[in-house]
Short mmCIF file of C-alpha atoms and ligand atoms in Angstrom, two decimals:
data_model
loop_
_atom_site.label_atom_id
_atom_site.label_comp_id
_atom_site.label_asym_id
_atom_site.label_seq_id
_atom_site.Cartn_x
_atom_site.Cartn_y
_atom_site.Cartn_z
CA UNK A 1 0.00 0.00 0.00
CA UNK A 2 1.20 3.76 -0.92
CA UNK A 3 -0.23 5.16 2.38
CA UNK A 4 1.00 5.50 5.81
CA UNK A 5 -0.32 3.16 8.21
CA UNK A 6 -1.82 4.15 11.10
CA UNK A 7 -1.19 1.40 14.54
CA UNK A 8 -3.56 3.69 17.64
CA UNK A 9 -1.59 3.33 20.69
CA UNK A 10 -3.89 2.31 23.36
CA UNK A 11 -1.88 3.68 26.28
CA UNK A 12 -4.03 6.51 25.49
CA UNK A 13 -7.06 4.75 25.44
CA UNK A 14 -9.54 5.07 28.34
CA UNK A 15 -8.76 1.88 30.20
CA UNK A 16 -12.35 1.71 32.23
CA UNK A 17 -14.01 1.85 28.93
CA UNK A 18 -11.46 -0.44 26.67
CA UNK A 19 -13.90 -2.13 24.84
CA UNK A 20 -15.29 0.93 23.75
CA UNK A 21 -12.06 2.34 22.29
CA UNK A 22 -10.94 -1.16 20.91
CA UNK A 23 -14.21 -0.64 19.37
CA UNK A 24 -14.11 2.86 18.23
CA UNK A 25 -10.25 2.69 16.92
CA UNK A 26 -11.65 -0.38 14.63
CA UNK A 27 -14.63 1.42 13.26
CA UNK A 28 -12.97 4.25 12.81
CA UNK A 29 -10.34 1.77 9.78
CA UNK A 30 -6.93 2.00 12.08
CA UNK A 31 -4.35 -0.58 10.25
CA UNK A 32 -3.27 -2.06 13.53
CA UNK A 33 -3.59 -1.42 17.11
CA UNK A 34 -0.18 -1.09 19.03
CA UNK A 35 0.18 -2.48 22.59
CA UNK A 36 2.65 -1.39 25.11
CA UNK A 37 3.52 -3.52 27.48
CA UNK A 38 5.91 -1.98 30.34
CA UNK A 39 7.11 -3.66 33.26
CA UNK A 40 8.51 -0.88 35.47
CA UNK A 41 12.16 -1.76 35.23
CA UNK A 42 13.11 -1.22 31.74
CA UNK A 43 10.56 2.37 31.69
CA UNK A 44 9.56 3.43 34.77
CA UNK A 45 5.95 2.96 33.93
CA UNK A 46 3.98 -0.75 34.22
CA UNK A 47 0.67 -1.17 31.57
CA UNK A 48 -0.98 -4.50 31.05
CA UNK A 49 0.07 -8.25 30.34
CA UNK A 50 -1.77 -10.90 28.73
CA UNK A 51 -4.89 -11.07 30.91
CA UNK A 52 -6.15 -7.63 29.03
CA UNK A 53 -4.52 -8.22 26.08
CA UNK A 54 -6.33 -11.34 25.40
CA UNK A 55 -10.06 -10.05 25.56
CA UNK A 56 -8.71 -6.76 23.45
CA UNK A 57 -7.61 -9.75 20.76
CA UNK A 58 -11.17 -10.69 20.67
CA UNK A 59 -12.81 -7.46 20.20
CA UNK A 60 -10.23 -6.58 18.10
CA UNK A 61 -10.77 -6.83 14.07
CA UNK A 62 -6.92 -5.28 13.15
CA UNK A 63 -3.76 -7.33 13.72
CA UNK A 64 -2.14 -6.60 17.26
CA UNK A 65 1.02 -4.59 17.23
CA UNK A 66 2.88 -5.28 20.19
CA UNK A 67 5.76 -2.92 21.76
CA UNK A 68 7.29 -4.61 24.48
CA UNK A 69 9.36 -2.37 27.02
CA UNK A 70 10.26 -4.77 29.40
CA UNK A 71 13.59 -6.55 30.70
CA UNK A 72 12.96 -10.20 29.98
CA UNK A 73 12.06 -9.88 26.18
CA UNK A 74 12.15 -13.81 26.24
CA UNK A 75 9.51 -14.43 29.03
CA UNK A 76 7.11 -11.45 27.67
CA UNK A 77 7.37 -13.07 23.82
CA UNK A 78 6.42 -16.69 25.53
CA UNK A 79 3.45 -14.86 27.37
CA UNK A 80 1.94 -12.93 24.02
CA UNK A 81 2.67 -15.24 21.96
CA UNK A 82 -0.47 -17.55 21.94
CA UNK A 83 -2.57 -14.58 20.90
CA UNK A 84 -1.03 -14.22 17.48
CA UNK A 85 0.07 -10.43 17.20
CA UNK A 86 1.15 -9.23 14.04
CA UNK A 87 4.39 -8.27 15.86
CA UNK A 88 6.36 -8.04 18.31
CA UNK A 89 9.19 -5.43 18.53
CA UNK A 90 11.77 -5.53 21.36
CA UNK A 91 14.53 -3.15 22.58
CA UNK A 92 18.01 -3.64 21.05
CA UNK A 93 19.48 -1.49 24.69
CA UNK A 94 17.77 -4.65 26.71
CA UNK A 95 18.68 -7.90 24.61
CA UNK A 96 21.65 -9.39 24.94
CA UNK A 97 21.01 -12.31 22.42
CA UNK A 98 18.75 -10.41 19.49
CA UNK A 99 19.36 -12.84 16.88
CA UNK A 100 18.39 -15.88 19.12
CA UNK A 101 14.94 -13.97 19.45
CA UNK A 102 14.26 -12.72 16.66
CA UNK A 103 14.47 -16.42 15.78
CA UNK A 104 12.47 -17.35 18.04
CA UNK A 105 9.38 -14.65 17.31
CA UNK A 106 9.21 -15.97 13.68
CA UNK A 107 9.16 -19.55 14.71
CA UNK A 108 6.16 -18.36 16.97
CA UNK A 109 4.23 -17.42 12.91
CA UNK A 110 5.06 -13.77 14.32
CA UNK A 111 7.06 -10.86 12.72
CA UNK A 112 10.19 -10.09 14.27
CA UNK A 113 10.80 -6.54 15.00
CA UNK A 114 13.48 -4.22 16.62
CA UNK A 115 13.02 -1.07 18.69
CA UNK A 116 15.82 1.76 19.29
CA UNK A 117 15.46 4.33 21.82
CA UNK A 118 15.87 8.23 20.63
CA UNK A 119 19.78 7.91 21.51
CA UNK A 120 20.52 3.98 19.85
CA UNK A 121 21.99 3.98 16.51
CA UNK A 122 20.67 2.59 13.33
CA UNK A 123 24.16 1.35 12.49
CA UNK A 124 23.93 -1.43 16.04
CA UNK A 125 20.87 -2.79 14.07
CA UNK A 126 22.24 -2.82 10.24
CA UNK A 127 23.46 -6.29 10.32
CA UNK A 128 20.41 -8.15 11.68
CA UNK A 129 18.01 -5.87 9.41
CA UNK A 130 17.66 -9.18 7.08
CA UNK A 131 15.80 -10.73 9.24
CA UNK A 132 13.90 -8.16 10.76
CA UNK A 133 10.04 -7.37 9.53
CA UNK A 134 10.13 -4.02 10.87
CA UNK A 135 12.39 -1.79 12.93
CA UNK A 136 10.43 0.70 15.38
CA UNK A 137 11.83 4.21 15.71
CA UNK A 138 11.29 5.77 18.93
CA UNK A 139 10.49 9.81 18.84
CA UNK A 140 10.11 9.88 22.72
CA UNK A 141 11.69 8.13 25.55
CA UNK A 142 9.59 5.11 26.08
CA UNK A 143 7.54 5.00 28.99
CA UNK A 144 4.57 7.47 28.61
CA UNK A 145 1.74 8.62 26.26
CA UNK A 146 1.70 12.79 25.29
CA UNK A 147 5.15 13.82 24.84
CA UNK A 148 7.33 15.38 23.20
CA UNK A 149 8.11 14.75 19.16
CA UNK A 150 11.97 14.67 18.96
CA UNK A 151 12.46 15.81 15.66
CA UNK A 152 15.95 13.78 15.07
CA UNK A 153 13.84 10.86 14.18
CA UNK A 154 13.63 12.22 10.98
CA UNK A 155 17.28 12.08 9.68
CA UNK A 156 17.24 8.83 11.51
CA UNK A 157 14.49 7.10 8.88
CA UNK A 158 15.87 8.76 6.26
CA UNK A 159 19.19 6.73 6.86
CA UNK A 160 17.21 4.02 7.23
CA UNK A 161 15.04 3.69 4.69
CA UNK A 162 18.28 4.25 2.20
CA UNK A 163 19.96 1.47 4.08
CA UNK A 164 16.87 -0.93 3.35
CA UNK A 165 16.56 0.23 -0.19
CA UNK A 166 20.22 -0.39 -0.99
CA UNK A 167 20.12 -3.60 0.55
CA UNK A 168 17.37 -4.56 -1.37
CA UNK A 169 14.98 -5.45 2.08
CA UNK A 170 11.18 -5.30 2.39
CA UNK A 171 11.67 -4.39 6.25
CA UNK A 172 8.81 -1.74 7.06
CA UNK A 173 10.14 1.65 9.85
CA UNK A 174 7.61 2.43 12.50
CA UNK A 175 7.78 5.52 14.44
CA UNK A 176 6.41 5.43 17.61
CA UNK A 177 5.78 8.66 20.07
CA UNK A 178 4.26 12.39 19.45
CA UNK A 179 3.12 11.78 16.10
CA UNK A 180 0.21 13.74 14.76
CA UNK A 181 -1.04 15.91 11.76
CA UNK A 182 1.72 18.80 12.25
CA UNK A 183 4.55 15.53 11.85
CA UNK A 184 2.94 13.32 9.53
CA UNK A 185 4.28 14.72 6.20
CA UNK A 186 7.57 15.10 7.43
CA UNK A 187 7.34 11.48 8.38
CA UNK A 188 5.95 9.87 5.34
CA UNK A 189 9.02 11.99 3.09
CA UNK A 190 11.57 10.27 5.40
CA UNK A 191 10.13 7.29 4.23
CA UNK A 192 8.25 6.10 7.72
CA UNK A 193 5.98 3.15 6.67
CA UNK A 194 4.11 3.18 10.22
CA UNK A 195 3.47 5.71 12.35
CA UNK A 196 1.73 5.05 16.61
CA UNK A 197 -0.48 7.55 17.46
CA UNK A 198 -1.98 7.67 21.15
CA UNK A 199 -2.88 11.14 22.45
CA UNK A 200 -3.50 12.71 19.24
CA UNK A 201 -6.00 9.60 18.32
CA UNK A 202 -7.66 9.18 21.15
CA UNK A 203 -7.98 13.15 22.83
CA UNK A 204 -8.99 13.76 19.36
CA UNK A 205 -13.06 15.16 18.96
CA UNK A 206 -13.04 12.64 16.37
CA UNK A 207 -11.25 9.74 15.94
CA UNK A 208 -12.11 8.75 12.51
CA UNK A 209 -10.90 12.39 11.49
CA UNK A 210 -7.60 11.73 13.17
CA UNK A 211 -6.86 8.52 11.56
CA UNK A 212 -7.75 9.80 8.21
CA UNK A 213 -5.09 12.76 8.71
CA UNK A 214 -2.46 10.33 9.24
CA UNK A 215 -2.92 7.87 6.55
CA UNK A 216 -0.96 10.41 3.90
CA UNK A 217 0.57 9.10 1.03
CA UNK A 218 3.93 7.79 1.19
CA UNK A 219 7.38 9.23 -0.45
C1 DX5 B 301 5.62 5.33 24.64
C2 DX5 B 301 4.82 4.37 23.81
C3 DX5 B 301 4.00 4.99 22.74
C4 DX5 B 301 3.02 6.02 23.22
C5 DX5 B 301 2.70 6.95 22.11
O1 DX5 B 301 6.51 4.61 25.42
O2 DX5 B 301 5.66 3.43 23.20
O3 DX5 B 301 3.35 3.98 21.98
O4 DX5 B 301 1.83 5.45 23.70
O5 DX5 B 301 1.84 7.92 22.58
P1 DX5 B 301 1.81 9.38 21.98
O6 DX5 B 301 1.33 9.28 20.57
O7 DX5 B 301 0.83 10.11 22.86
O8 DX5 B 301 3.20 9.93 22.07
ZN1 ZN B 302 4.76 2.03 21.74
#
């Protein structure tokens, strides 16, 4: 597809109503619906495991996108893995055997993919980029919904996206943190193929309007 896709980060979903905003974020023709899971150590910020996440798979009607922000990447892959996400991206700063996992998420019949914090470098990455399905950009520091857009994300695609065209790859760049209407050309010229959106979404006074402004076509 020539678009951007849009993945609604629920950490900015009402979480007494959840259904609702599974609901509304599905209606409304989101591509996927992005999970973060945090476990306090790696962000300092804990969200849910897979006792929500498994009744949000059933409401659900787009492919689960799940962010994992945690220390034991192993254990949280073994827990998520029987509800058949889409993905699952991991940090590079917390794995000490990324190639092992990676492994081990496509064995699982679910796409592999790598997340880099605002200061990790696209070049620690470069060599396991063949078998990665998508590598997730960070534009805040993980941990929290509403902040900041750090701009340096930008350059950052760029690179990448040249990287994975010379290299002849079909790996798809997610960005992931203060994205919203004023960002989202800038994004889709560095080549971004996904973009999370929480607070923009979801404190939106329409949803479907939101989504639509995001889903611009692609450089
Ligand atoms: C931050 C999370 C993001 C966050 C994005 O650690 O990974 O997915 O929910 O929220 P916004 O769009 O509000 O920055
Ligand atoms: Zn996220």
């Amino acid at each position: 597809m020539n678009r951007i896709l849009v993945a609604p980060s629920l950490l900015s979903a009402d979480f007494g109503n959840l259904q609702r905003d599974v609901e509304a974020i599905c209606n409304a023709d989101c591509d996927l619906i992005h999970v973060d899971v945090m476990d306090g150590h790696f962000v300092p910020n804990m969200t849910i495991g897979s006792v929500v996440v498994e009744p949000i798979s059933k409401i659900a009607t787009r492919p689960l996108d799940i962010h994992l922000m945690v220390e034991n990447n192993s254990f949280f892959v073994d827990l998520f893995a029987y509800l058949k996400p889409k993905y699952i991206s991991f940090h590079i700063e917390e794995e000490k055997h990324p190639h092992r996992l990676i492994a081990k998420i496509r064995e699982l019949g679910i796409s592999p993919a790598i997340a880099l914090n605002p200061h990790s470098r696209i070049e620690d990455i470069e060599y396991l980029l063949p078998d990665l399905d998508m590598v997730l950009l960070m534009s805040v520091n993980p941990g929290f919904g509403g902040q900041k857009f750090i701009s340096n994300v930008l350059d950052k695609a760029s690179r990448l996206k040249k990287i994975i065209v010379e290299k002849n790859l079909s790996t798809v760049i997610e960005v992931d943190g203060g994205v919203s209407n004023k960002n989202i050309t800038d994004l889709a010229n560095a080549g971004v193929d996904i973009v999370v959106s929480g607070s923009y979404i979801f404190k939106s006074q329409n949803i479907k309007n939101a989504i639509d402004s995001l889903k611009v076509i692609k450089n």
